[in-house]
PDB file of C-alpha atoms in Angstrom:
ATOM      1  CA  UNK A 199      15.141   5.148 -42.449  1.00 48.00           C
ATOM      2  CA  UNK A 200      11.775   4.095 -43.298  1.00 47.00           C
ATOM      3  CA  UNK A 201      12.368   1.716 -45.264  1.00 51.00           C
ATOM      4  CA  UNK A 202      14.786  -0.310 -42.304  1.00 48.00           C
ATOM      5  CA  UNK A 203      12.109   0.645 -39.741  1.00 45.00           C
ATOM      6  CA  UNK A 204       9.620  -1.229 -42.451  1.00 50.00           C
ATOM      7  CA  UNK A 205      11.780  -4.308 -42.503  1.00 49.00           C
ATOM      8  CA  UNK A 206      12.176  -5.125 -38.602  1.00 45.00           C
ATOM      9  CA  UNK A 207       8.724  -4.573 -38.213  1.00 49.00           C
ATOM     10  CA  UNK A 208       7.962  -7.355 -40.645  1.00 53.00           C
ATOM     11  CA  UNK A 209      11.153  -9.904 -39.036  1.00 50.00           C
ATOM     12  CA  UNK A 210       9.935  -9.318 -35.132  1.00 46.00           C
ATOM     13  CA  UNK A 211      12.476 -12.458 -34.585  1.00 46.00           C
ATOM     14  CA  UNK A 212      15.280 -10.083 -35.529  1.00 47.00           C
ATOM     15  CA  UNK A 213      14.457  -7.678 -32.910  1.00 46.00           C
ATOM     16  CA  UNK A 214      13.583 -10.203 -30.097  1.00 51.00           C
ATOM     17  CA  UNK A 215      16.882 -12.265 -31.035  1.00 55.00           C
ATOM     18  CA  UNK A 216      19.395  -9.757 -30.115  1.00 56.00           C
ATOM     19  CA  UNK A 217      21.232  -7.997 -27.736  1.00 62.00           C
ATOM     20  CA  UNK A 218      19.947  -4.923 -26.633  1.00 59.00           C
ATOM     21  CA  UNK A 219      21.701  -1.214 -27.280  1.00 62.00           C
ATOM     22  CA  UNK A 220      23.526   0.172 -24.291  1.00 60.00           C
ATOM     23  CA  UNK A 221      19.987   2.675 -24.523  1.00 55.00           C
ATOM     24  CA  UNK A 222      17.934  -0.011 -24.121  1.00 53.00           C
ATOM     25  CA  UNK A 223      19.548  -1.636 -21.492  1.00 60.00           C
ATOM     26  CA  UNK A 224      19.063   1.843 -19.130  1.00 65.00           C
ATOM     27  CA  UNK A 225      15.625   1.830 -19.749  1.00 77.00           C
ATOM     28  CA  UNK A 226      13.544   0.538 -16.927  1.00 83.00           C
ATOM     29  CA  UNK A 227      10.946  -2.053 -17.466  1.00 87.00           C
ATOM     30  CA  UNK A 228       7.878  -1.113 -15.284  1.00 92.00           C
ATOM     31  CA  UNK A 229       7.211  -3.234 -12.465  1.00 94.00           C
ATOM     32  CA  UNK A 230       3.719  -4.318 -13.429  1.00 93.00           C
ATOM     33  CA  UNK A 231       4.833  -4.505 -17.031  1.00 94.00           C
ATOM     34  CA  UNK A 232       7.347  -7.199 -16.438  1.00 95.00           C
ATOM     35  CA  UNK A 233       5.137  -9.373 -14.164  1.00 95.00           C
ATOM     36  CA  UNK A 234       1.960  -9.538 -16.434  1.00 94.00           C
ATOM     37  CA  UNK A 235       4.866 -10.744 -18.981  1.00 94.00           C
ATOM     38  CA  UNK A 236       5.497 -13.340 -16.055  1.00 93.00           C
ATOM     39  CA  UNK A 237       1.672 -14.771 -15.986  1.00 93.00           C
ATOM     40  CA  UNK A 238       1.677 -14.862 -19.988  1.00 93.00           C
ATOM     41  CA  UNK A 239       5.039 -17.389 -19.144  1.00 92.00           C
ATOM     42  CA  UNK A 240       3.715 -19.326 -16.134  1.00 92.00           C
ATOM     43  CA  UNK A 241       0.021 -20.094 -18.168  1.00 89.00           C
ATOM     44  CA  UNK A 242       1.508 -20.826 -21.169  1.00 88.00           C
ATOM     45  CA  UNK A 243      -0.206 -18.100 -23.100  1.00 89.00           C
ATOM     46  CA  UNK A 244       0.084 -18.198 -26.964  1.00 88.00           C
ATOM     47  CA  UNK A 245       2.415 -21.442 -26.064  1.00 87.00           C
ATOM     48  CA  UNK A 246       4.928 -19.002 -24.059  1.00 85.00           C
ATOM     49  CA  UNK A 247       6.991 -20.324 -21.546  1.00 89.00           C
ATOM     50  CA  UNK A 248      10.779 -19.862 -20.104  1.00 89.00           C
ATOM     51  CA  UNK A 249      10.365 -23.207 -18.472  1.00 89.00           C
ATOM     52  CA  UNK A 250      13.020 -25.689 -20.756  1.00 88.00           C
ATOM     53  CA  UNK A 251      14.353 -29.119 -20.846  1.00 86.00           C
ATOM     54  CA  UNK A 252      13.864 -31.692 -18.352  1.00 86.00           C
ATOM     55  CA  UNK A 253      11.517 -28.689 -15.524  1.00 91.00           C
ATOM     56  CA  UNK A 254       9.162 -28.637 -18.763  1.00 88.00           C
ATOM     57  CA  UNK A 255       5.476 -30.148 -16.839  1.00 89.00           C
ATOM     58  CA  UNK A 256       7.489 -30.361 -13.675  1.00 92.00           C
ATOM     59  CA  UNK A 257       7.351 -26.871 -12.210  1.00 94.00           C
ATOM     60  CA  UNK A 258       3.937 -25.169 -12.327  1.00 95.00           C
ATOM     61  CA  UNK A 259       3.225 -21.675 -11.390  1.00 95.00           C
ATOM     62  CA  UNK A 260       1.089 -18.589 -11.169  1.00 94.00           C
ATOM     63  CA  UNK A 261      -1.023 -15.684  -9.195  1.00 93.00           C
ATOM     64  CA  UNK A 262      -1.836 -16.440  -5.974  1.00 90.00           C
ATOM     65  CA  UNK A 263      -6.155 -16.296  -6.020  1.00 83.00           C
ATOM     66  CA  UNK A 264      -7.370 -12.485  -5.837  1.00 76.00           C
ATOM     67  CA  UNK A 265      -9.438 -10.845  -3.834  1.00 75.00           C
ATOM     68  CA  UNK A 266     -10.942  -7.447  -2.978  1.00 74.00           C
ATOM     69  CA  UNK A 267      -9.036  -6.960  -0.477  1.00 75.00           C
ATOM     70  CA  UNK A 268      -5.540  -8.229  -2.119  1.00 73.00           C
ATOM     71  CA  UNK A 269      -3.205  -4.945  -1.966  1.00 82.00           C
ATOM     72  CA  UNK A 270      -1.059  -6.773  -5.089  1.00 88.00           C
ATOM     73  CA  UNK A 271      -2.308  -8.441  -6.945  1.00 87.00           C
ATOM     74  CA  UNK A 272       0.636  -9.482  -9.037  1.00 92.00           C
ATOM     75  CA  UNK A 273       2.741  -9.852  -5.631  1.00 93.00           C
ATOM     76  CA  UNK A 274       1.466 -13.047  -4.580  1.00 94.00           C
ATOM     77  CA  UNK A 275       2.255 -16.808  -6.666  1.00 96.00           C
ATOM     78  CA  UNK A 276       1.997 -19.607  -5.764  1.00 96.00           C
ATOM     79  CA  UNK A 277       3.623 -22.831  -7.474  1.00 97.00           C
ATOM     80  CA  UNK A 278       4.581 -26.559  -7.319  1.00 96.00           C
ATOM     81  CA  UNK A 279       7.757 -28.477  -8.435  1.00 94.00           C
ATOM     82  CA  UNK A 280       7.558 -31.841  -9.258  1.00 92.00           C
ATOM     83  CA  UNK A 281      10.659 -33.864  -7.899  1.00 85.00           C
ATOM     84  CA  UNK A 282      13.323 -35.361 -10.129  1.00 82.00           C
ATOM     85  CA  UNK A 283      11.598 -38.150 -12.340  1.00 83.00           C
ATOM     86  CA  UNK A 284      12.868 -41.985 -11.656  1.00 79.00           C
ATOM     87  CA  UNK A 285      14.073 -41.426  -8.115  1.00 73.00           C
ATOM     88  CA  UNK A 286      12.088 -41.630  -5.088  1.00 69.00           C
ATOM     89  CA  UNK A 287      11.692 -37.647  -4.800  1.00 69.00           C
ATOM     90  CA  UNK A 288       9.827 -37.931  -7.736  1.00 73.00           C
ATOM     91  CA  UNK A 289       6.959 -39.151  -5.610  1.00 78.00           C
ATOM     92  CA  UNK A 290       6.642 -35.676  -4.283  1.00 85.00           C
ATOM     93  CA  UNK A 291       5.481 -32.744  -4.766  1.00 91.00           C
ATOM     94  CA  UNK A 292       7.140 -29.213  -3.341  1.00 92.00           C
ATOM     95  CA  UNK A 293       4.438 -26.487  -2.412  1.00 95.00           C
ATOM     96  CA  UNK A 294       6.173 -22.999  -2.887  1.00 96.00           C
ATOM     97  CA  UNK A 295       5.059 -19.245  -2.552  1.00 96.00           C
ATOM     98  CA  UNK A 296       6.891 -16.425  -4.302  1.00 97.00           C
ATOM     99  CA  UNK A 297       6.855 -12.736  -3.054  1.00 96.00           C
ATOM    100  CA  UNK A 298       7.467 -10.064  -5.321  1.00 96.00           C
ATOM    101  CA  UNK A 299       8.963  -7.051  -3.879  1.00 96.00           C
ATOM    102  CA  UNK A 300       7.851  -3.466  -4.986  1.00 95.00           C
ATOM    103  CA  UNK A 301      11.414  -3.143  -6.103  1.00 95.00           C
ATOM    104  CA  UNK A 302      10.719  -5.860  -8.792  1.00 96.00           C
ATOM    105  CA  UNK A 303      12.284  -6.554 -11.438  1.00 95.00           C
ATOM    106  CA  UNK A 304      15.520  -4.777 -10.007  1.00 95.00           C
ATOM    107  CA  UNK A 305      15.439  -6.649  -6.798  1.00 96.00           C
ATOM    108  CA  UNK A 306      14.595 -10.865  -6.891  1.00 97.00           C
ATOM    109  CA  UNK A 307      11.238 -12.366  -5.919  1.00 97.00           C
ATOM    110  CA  UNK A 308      11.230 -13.568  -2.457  1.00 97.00           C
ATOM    111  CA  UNK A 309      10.589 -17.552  -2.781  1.00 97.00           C
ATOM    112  CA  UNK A 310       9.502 -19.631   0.280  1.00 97.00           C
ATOM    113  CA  UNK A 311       8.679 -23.168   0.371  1.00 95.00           C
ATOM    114  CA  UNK A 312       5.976 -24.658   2.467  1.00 94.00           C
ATOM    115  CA  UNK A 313       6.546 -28.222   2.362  1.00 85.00           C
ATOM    116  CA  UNK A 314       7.454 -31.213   2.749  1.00 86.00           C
ATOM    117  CA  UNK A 315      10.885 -30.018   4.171  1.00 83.00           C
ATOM    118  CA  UNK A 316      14.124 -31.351   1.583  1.00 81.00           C
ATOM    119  CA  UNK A 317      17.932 -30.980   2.888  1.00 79.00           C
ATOM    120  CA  UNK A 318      18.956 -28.413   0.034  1.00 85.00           C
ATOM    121  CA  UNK A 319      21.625 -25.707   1.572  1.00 86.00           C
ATOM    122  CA  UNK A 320      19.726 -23.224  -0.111  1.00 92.00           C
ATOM    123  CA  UNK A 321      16.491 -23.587   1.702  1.00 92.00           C
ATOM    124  CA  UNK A 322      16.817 -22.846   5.517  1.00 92.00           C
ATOM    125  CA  UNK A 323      14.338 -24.210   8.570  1.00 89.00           C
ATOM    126  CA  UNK A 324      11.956 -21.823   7.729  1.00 93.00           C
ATOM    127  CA  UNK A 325      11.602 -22.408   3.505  1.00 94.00           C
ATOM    128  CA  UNK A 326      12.644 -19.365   2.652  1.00 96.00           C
ATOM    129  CA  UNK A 327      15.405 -19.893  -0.082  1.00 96.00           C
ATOM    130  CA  UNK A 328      18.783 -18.046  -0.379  1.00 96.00           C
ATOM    131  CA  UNK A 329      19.748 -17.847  -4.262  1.00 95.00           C
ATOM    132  CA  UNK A 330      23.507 -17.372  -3.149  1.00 94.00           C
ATOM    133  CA  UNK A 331      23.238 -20.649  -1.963  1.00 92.00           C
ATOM    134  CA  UNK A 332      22.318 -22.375  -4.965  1.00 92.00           C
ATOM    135  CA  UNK A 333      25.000 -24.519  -6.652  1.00 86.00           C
ATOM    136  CA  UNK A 334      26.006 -22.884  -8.874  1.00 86.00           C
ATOM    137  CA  UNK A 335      25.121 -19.156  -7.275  1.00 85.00           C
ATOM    138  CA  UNK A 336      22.280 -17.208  -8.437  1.00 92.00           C
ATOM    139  CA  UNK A 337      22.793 -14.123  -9.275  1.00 95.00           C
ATOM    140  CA  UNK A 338      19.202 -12.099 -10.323  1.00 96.00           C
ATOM    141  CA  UNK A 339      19.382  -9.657 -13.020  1.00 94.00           C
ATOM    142  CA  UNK A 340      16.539  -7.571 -13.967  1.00 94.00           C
ATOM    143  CA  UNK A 341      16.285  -9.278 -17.227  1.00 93.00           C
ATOM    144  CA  UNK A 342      15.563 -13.077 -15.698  1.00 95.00           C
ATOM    145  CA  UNK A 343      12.688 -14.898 -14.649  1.00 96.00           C
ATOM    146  CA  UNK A 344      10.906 -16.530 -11.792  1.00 96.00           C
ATOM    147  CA  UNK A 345      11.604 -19.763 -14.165  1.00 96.00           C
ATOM    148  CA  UNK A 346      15.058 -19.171 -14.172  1.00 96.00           C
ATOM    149  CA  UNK A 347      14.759 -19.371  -9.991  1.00 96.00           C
ATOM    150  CA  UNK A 348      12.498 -22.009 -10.145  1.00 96.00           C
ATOM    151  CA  UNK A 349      14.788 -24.502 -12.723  1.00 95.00           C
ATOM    152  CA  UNK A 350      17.925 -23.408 -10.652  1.00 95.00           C
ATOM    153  CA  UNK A 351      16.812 -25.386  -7.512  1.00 94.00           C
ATOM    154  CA  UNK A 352      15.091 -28.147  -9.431  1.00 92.00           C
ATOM    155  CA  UNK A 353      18.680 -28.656 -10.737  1.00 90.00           C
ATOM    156  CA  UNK A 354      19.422 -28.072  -7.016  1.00 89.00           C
ATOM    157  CA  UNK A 355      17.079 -31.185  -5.900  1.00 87.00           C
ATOM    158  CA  UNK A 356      19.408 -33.635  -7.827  1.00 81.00           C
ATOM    159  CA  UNK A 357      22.198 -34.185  -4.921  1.00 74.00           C
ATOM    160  CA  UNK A 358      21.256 -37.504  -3.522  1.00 71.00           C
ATOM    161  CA  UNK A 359      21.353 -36.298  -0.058  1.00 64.00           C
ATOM    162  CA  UNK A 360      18.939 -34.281  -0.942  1.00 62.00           C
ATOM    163  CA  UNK A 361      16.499 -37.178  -2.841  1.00 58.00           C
ATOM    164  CA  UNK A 362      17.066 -39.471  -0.024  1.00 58.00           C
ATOM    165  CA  UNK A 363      15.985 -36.980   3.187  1.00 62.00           C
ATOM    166  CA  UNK A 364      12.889 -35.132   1.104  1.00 61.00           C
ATOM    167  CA  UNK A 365      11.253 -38.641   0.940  1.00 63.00           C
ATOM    168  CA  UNK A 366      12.213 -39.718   4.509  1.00 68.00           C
ATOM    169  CA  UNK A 367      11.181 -36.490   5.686  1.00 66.00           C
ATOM    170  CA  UNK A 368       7.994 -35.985   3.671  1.00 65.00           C
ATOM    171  CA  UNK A 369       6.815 -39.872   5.208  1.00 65.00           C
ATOM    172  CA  UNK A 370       7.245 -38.410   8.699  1.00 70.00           C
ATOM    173  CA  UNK A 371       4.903 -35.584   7.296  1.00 65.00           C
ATOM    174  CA  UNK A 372       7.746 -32.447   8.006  1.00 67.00           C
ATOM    175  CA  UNK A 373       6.684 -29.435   6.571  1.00 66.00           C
ATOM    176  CA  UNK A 374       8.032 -26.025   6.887  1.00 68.00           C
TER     177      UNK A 374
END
């Protein structure tokens, strides 16, 4: 048994590059645990990142500032996504904030945007976003990201209806 525990210690990529054990999946991944694994994504630490393909330098993300007086400090972000390159929402950029509940990672961050206002049926008058609405659904699982949130409606923003009003509507300077 030594010997085999020997070997995947010295090929990490075989124990990161599989599924895990039905044991492994009951195990609970502490709250705090899972969101400092979060920051290491959203800064890029030791070149980490669950941001892919074309959202790759369009979505940015992290901690909200801390203070003293901050009762979570992981529970706050704060973020930016970039609009789709080569049509005219790509002039803008979408302020976001991102709530994490104390029930994190079971239950899904809270994500609100603050402006300027875009016609996705996901996002209601008020910025907060509904991941049911997404096309196609979201569905959050402990095991996903903020990313994976974050790419879903940037893959969201390419309806043209959508393109077409964020501009209009970021001109006449509506914000949420």
């Amino acid at each position: 048994i030594f010997k085999k525990v020997d070997f995947l210690l010295n090929k990490p990529s075989l124990l990161l590059n599989r599924k895990p054990t039905s044991m492994e999946q009951k195990i609970k991944i502490p709250r705090s645990f899972k969101l400092l694994e979060e920051y290491d994504h959203a800064v890029g630490k030791e070149s980490k990142t669950k941001l892919s393909g074309q959202h790759r330098g369009y979505i940015t993300y992290g901690l909200n500032d801390y203070t003293r007086e901050s009762k979570d400090p992981l529970g706050s972000w704060r973020g930016i996504i970039i609009g789709i390159q080569g049509k005219q929402s790509g002039e803008l950029f979408y302020n976001f904030e991102v709530t994490i509940p104390k029930g994190y990672p079971a239950q899904a961050p809270v994500i609100r945007f603050k402006g300027p206002k875009m016609d996705l049926a996901a996002i209601d008058s008020s910025g907060n976003v509904n991941l049911g609405k997404l096309s196609p659904a979201f569905k959050w699982t402990p095991d996903k990201w903020i990313a994976d949130i974050l790419m879903a409606i940037r893959n969201n923003m390419h309806n043209p209806s959508v393109l077409k009003t964020s501009v209009q509507k970021a001109r006449e300077g509506n914000y949420f």
